[in-house]
Short mmCIF file of N, CA, C and O and ligand atoms in Angstrom, two decimals:
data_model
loop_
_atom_site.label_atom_id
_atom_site.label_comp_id
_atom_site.label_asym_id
_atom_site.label_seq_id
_atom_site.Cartn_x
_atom_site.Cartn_y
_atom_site.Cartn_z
N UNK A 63 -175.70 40.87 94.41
CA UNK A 63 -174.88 40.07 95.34
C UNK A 63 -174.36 38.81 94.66
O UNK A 63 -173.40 38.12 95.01
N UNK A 64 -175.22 38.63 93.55
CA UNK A 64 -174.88 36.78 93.52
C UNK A 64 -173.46 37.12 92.27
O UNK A 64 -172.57 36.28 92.10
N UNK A 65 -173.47 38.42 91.53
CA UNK A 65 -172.82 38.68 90.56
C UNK A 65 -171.28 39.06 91.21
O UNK A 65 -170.27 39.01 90.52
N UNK A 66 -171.29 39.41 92.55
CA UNK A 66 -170.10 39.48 93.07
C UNK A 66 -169.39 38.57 93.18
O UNK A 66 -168.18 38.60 92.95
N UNK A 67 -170.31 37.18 93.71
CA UNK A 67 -169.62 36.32 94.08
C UNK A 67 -169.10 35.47 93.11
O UNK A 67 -168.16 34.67 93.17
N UNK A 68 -170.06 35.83 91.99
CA UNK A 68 -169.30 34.92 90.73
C UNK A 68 -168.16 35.54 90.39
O UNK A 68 -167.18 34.85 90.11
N UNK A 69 -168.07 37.19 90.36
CA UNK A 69 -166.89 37.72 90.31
C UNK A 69 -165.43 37.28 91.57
O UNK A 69 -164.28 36.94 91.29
N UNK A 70 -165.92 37.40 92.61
CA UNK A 70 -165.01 36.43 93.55
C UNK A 70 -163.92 35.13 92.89
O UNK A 70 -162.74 34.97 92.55
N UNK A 71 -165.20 34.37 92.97
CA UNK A 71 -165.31 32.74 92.49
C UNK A 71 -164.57 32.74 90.88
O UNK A 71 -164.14 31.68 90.43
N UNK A 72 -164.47 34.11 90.04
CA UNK A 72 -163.87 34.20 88.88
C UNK A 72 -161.95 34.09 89.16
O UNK A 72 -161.01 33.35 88.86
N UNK A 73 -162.19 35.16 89.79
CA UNK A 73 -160.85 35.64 90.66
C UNK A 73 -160.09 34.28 90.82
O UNK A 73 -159.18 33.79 90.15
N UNK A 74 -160.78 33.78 92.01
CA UNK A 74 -160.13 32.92 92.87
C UNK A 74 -159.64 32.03 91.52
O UNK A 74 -158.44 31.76 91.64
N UNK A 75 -160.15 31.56 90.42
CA UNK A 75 -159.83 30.26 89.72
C UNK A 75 -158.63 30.95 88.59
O UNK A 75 -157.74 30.30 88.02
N UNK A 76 -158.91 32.51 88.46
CA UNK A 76 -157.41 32.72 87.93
C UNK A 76 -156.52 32.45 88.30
O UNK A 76 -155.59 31.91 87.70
N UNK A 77 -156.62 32.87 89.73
CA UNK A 77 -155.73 33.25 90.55
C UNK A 77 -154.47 31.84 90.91
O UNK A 77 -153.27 31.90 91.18
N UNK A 78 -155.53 30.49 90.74
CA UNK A 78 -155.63 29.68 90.78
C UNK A 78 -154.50 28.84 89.67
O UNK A 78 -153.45 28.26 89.97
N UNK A 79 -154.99 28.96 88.65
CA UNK A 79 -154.50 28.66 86.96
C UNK A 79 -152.93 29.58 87.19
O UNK A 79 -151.89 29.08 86.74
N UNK A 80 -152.90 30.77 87.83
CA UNK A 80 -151.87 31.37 87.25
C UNK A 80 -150.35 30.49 88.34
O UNK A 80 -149.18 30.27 88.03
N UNK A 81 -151.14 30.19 89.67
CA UNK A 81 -150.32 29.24 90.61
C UNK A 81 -149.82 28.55 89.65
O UNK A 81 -148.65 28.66 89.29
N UNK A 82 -150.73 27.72 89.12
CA UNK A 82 -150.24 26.24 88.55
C UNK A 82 -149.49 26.58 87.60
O UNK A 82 -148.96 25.51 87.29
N UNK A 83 -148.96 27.61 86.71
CA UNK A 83 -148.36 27.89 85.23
C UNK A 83 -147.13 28.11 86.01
O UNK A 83 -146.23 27.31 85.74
N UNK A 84 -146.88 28.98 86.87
CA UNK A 84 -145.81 29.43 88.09
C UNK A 84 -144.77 28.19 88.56
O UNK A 84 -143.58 28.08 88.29
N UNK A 85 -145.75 27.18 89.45
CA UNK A 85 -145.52 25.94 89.56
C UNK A 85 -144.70 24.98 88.96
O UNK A 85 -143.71 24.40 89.42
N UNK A 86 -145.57 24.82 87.23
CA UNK A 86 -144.64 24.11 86.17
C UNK A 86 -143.54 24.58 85.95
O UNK A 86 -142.73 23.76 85.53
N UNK A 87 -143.17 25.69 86.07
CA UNK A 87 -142.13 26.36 85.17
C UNK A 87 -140.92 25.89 86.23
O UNK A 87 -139.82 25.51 85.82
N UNK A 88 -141.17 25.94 87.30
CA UNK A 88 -140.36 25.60 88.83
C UNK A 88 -139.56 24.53 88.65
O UNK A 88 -138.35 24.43 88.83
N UNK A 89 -140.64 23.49 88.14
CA UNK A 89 -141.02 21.82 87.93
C UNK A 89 -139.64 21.48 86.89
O UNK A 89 -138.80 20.58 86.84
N UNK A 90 -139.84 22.43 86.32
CA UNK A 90 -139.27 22.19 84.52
C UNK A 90 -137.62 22.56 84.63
O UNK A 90 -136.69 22.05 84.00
N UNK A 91 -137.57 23.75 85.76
CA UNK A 91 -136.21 24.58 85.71
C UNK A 91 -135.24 22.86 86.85
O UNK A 91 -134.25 22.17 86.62
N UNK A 92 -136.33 22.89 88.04
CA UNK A 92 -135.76 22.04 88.79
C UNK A 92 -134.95 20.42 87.86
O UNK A 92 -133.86 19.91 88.08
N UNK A 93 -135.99 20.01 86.88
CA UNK A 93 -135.33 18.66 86.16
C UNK A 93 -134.21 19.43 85.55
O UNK A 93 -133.11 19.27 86.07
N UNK A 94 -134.29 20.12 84.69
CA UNK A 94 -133.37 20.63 83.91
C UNK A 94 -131.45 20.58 84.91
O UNK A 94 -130.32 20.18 84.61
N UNK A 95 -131.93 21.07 85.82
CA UNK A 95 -130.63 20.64 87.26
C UNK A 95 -130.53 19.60 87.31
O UNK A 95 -129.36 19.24 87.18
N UNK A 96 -131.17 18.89 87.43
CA UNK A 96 -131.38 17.77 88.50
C UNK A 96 -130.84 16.64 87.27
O UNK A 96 -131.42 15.56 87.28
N UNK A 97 -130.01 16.80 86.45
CA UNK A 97 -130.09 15.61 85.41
C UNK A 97 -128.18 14.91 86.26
O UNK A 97 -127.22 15.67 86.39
N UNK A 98 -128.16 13.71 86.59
CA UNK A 98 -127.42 12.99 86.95
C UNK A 98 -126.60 11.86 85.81
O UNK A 98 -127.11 11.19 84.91
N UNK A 99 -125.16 11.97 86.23
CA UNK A 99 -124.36 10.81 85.26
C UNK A 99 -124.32 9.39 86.43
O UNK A 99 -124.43 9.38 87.65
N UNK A 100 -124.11 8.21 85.35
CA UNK A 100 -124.13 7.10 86.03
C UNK A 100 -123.56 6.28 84.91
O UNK A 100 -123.58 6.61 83.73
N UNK A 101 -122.86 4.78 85.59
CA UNK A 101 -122.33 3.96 84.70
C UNK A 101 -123.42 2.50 85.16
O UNK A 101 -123.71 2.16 86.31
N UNK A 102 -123.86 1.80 83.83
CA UNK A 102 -124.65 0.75 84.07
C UNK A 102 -124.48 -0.13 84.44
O UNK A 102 -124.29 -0.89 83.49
N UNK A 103 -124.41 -0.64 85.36
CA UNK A 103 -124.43 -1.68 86.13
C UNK A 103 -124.43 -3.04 85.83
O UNK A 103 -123.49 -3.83 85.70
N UNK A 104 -126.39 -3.27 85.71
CA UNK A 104 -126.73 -4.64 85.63
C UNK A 104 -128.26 -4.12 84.87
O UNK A 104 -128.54 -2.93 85.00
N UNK A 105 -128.91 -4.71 84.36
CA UNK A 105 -130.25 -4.19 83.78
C UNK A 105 -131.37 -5.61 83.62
O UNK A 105 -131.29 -6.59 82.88
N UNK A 106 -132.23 -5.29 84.49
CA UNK A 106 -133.05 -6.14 84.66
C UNK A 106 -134.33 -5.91 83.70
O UNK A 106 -135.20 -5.21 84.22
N UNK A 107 -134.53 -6.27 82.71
CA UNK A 107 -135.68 -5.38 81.63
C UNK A 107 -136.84 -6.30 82.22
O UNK A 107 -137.63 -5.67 82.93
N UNK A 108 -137.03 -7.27 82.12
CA UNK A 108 -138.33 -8.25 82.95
C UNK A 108 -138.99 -7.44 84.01
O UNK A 108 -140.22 -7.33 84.07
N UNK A 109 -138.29 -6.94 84.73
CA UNK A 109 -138.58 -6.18 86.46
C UNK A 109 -138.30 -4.81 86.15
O UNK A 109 -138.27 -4.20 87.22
N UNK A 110 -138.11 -4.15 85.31
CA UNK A 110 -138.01 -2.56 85.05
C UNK A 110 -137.00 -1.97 85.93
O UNK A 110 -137.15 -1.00 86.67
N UNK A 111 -135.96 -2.66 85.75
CA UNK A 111 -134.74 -2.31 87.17
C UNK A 111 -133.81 -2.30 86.67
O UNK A 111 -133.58 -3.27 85.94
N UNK A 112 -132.90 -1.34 86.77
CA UNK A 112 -131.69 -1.46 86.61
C UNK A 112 -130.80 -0.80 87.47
O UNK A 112 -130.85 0.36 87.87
N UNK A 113 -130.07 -1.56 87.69
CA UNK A 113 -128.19 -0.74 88.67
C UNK A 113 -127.22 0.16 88.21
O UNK A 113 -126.27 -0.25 87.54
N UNK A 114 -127.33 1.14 88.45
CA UNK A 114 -126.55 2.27 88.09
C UNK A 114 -125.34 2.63 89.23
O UNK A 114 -125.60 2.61 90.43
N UNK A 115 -124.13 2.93 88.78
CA UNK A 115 -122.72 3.39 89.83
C UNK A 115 -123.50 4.82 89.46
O UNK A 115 -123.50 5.14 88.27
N UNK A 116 -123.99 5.46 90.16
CA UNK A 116 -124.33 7.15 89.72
C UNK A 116 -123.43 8.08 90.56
O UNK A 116 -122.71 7.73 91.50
N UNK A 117 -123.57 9.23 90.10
CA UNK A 117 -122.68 10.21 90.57
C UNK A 117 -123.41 11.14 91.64
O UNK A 117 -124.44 10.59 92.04
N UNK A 118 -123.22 12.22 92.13
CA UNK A 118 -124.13 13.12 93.63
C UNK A 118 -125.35 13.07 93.06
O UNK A 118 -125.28 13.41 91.88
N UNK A 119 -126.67 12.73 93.48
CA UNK A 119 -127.28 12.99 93.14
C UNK A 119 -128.20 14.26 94.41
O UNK A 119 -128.78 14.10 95.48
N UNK A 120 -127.81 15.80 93.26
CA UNK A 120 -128.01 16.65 94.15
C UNK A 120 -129.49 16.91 94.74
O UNK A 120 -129.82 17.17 95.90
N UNK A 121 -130.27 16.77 93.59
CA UNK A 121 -131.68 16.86 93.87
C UNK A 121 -132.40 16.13 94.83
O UNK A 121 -133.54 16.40 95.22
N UNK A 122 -131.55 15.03 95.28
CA UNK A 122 -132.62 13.74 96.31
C UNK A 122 -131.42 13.84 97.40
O UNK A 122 -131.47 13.01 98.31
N UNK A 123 -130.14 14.96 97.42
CA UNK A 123 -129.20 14.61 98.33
C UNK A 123 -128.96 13.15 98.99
O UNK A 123 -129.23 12.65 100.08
N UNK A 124 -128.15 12.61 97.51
CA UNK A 124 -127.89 11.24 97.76
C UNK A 124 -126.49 11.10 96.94
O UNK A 124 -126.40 11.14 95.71
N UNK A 125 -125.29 10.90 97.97
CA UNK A 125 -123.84 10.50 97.44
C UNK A 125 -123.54 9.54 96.53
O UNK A 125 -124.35 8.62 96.43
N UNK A 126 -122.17 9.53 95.55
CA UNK A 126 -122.63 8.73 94.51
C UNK A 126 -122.36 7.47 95.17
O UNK A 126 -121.65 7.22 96.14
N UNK A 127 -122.89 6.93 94.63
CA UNK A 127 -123.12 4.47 95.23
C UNK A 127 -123.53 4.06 93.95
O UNK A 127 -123.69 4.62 92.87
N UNK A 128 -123.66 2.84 94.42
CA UNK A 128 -124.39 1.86 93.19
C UNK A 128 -125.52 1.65 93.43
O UNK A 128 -125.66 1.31 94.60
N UNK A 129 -126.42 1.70 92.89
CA UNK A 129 -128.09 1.32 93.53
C UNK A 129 -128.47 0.57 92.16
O UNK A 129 -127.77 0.38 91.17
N UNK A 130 -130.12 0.13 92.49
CA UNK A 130 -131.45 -0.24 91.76
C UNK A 130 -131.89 1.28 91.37
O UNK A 130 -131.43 2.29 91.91
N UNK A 131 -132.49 1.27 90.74
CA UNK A 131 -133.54 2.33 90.11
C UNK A 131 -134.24 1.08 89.15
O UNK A 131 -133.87 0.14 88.45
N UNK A 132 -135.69 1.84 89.66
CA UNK A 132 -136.88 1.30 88.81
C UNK A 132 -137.28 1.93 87.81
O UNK A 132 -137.65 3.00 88.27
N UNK A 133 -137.49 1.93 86.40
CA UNK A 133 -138.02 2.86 85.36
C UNK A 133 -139.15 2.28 85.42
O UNK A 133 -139.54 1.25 85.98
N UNK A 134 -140.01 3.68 84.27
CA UNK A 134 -141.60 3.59 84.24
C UNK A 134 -141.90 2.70 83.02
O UNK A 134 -142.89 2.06 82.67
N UNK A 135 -140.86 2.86 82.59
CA UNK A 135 -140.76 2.42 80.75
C UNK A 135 -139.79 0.88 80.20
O UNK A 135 -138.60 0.80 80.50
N UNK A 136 -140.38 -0.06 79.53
CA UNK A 136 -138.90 -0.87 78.98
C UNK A 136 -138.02 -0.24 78.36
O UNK A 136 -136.79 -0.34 78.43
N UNK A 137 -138.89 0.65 77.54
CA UNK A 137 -138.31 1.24 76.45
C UNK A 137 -137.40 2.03 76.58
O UNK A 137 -136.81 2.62 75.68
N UNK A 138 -137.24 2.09 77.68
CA UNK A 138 -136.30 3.12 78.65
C UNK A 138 -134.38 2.54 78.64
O UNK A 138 -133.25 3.05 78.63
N UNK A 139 -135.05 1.19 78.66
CA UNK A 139 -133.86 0.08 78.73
C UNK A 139 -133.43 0.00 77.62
O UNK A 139 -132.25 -0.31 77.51
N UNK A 140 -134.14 0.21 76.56
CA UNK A 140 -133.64 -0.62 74.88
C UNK A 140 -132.46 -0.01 74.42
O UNK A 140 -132.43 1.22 74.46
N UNK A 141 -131.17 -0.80 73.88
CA UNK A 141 -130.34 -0.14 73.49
C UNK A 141 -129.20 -0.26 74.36
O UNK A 141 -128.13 -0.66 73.88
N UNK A 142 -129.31 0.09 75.79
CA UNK A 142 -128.18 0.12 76.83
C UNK A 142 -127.81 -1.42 77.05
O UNK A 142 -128.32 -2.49 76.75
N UNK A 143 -126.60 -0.98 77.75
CA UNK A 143 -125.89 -2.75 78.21
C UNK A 143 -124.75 -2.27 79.58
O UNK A 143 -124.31 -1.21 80.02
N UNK A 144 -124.64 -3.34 79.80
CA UNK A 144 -123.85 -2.89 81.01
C UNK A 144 -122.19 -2.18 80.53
O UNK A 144 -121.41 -2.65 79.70
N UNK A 145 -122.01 -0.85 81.42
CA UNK A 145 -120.77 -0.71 80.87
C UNK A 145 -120.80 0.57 80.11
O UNK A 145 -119.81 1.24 79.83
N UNK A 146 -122.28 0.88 79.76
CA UNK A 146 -122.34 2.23 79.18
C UNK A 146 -122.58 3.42 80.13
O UNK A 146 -122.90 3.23 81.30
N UNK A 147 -122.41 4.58 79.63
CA UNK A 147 -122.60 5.60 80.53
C UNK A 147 -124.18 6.42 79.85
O UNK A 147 -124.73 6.56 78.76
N UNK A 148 -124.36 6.76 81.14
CA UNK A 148 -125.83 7.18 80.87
C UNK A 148 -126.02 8.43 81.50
O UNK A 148 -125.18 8.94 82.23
N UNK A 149 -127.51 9.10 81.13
CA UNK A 149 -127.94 10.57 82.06
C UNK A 149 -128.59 9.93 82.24
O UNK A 149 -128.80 8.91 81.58
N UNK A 150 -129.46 10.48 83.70
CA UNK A 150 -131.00 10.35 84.13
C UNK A 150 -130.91 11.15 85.39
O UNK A 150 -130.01 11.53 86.14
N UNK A 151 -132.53 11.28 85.27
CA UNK A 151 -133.27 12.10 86.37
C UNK A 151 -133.73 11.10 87.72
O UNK A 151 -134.50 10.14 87.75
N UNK A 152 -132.82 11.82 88.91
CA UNK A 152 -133.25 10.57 89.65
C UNK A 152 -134.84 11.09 90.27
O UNK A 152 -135.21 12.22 89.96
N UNK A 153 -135.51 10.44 90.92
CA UNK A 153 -136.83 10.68 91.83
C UNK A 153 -137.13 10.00 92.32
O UNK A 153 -137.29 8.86 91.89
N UNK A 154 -137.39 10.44 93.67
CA UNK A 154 -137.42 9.39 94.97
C UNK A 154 -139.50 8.97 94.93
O UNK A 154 -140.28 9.84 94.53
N UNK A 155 -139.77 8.24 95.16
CA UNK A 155 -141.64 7.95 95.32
C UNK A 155 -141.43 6.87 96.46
O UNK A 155 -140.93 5.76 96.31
N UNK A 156 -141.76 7.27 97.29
CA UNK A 156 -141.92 6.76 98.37
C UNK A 156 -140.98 5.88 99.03
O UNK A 156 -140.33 6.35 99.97
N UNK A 157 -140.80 4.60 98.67
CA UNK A 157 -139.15 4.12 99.40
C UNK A 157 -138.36 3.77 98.02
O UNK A 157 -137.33 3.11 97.94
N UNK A 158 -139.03 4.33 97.02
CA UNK A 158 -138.77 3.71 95.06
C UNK A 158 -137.49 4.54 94.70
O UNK A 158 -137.69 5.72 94.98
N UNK A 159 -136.48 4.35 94.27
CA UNK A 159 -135.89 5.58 93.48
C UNK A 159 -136.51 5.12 91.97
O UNK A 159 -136.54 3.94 91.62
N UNK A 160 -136.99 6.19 91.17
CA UNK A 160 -137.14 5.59 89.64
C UNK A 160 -136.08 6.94 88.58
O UNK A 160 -135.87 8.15 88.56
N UNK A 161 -135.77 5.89 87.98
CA UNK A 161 -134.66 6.48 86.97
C UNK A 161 -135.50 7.45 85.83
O UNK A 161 -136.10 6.88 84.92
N UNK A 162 -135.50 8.82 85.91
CA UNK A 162 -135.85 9.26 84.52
C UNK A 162 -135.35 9.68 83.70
O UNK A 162 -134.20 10.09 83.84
N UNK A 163 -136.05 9.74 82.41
CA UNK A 163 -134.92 10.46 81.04
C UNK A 163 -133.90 9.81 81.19
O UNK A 163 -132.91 10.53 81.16
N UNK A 164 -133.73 9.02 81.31
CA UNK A 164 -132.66 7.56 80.75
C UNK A 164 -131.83 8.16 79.76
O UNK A 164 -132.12 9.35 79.85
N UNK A 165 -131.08 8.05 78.99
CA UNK A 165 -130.36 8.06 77.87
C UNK A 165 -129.02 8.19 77.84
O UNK A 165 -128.35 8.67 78.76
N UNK A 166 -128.56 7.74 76.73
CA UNK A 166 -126.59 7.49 76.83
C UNK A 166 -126.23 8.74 76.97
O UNK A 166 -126.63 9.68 76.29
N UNK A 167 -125.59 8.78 77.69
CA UNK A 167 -124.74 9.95 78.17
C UNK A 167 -123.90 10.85 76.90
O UNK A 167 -123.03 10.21 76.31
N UNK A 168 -124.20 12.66 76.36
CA UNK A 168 -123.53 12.86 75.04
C UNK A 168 -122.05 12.36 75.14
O UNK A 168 -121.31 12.43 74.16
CU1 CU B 450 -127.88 6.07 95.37
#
C-alpha cells in the first residue's frame, strides 16, 4: 500500500514539473508578442521612471498615450535620452506599469 502511494505521489510531481515546462514556454511565446515601440519622453534615473509616447500596447490592452513606466534596473536607462526610440515589454503589477527589455529600437 505505502509503495502505491509513493507511486501516486511520484505521478502527481511529474505531472506537476511537466505543467510548469508547458507554462514557461506560454510565458516566453506571450513576451516574444508582447514587445511594444515608444518614443522617450523624460527619464528619471534617481526614481527608476521614465515617460514613454508608446504605441497599442496589445498585451495590457492599453491605447497608445504618454505614460510613466517604472523599470527594475538603472541600467535599463544607461545610454537613452529623450527623443530616442525604444522597444519594451510593457507589464502591469498591481497599479505599476514597469517597462521591460528596454532597448533602442533596431
Ligand atoms: Cu499607457
Amino acid at each position: 500500500m505505502k509503495k502505491l502511494l509513493n507511486a501516486i505521489a511520484m505521478v502527481s510531481v511529474l505531472a506537476g514539473s511537466a505543467f510548469s515546462i508547458a507554462n514557461a514556454a506560454e510565458v516566453t511565446s506571450a513576451t516574444a508578442a508582447a514587445v511594444s515601440q515608444a518614443e522617450v519622453r523624460k527619464i528619471d534615473a534617481a526614481n527608476l521612471k521614465i515617460t514613454l509616447r508608446h504605441g497599442p500596447l496589445a498585451n495590457i490592452g492599453m491605447p497608445p498615450m504618454t505614460m510613466v513606466f517604472t523599470v527594475q534596473d538603472g541600467a535599463e536607462l544607461e545610454g537613452l535620452k529623450v527623443g530616442d526610440k525604444v522597444q519594451f515589454v510593457a507589464q502591469q503589477q498591481g497599479s505599476q506599469f514597469v517597462a521591460t527589455e528596454l532597448q533602442p529600437a533596431p
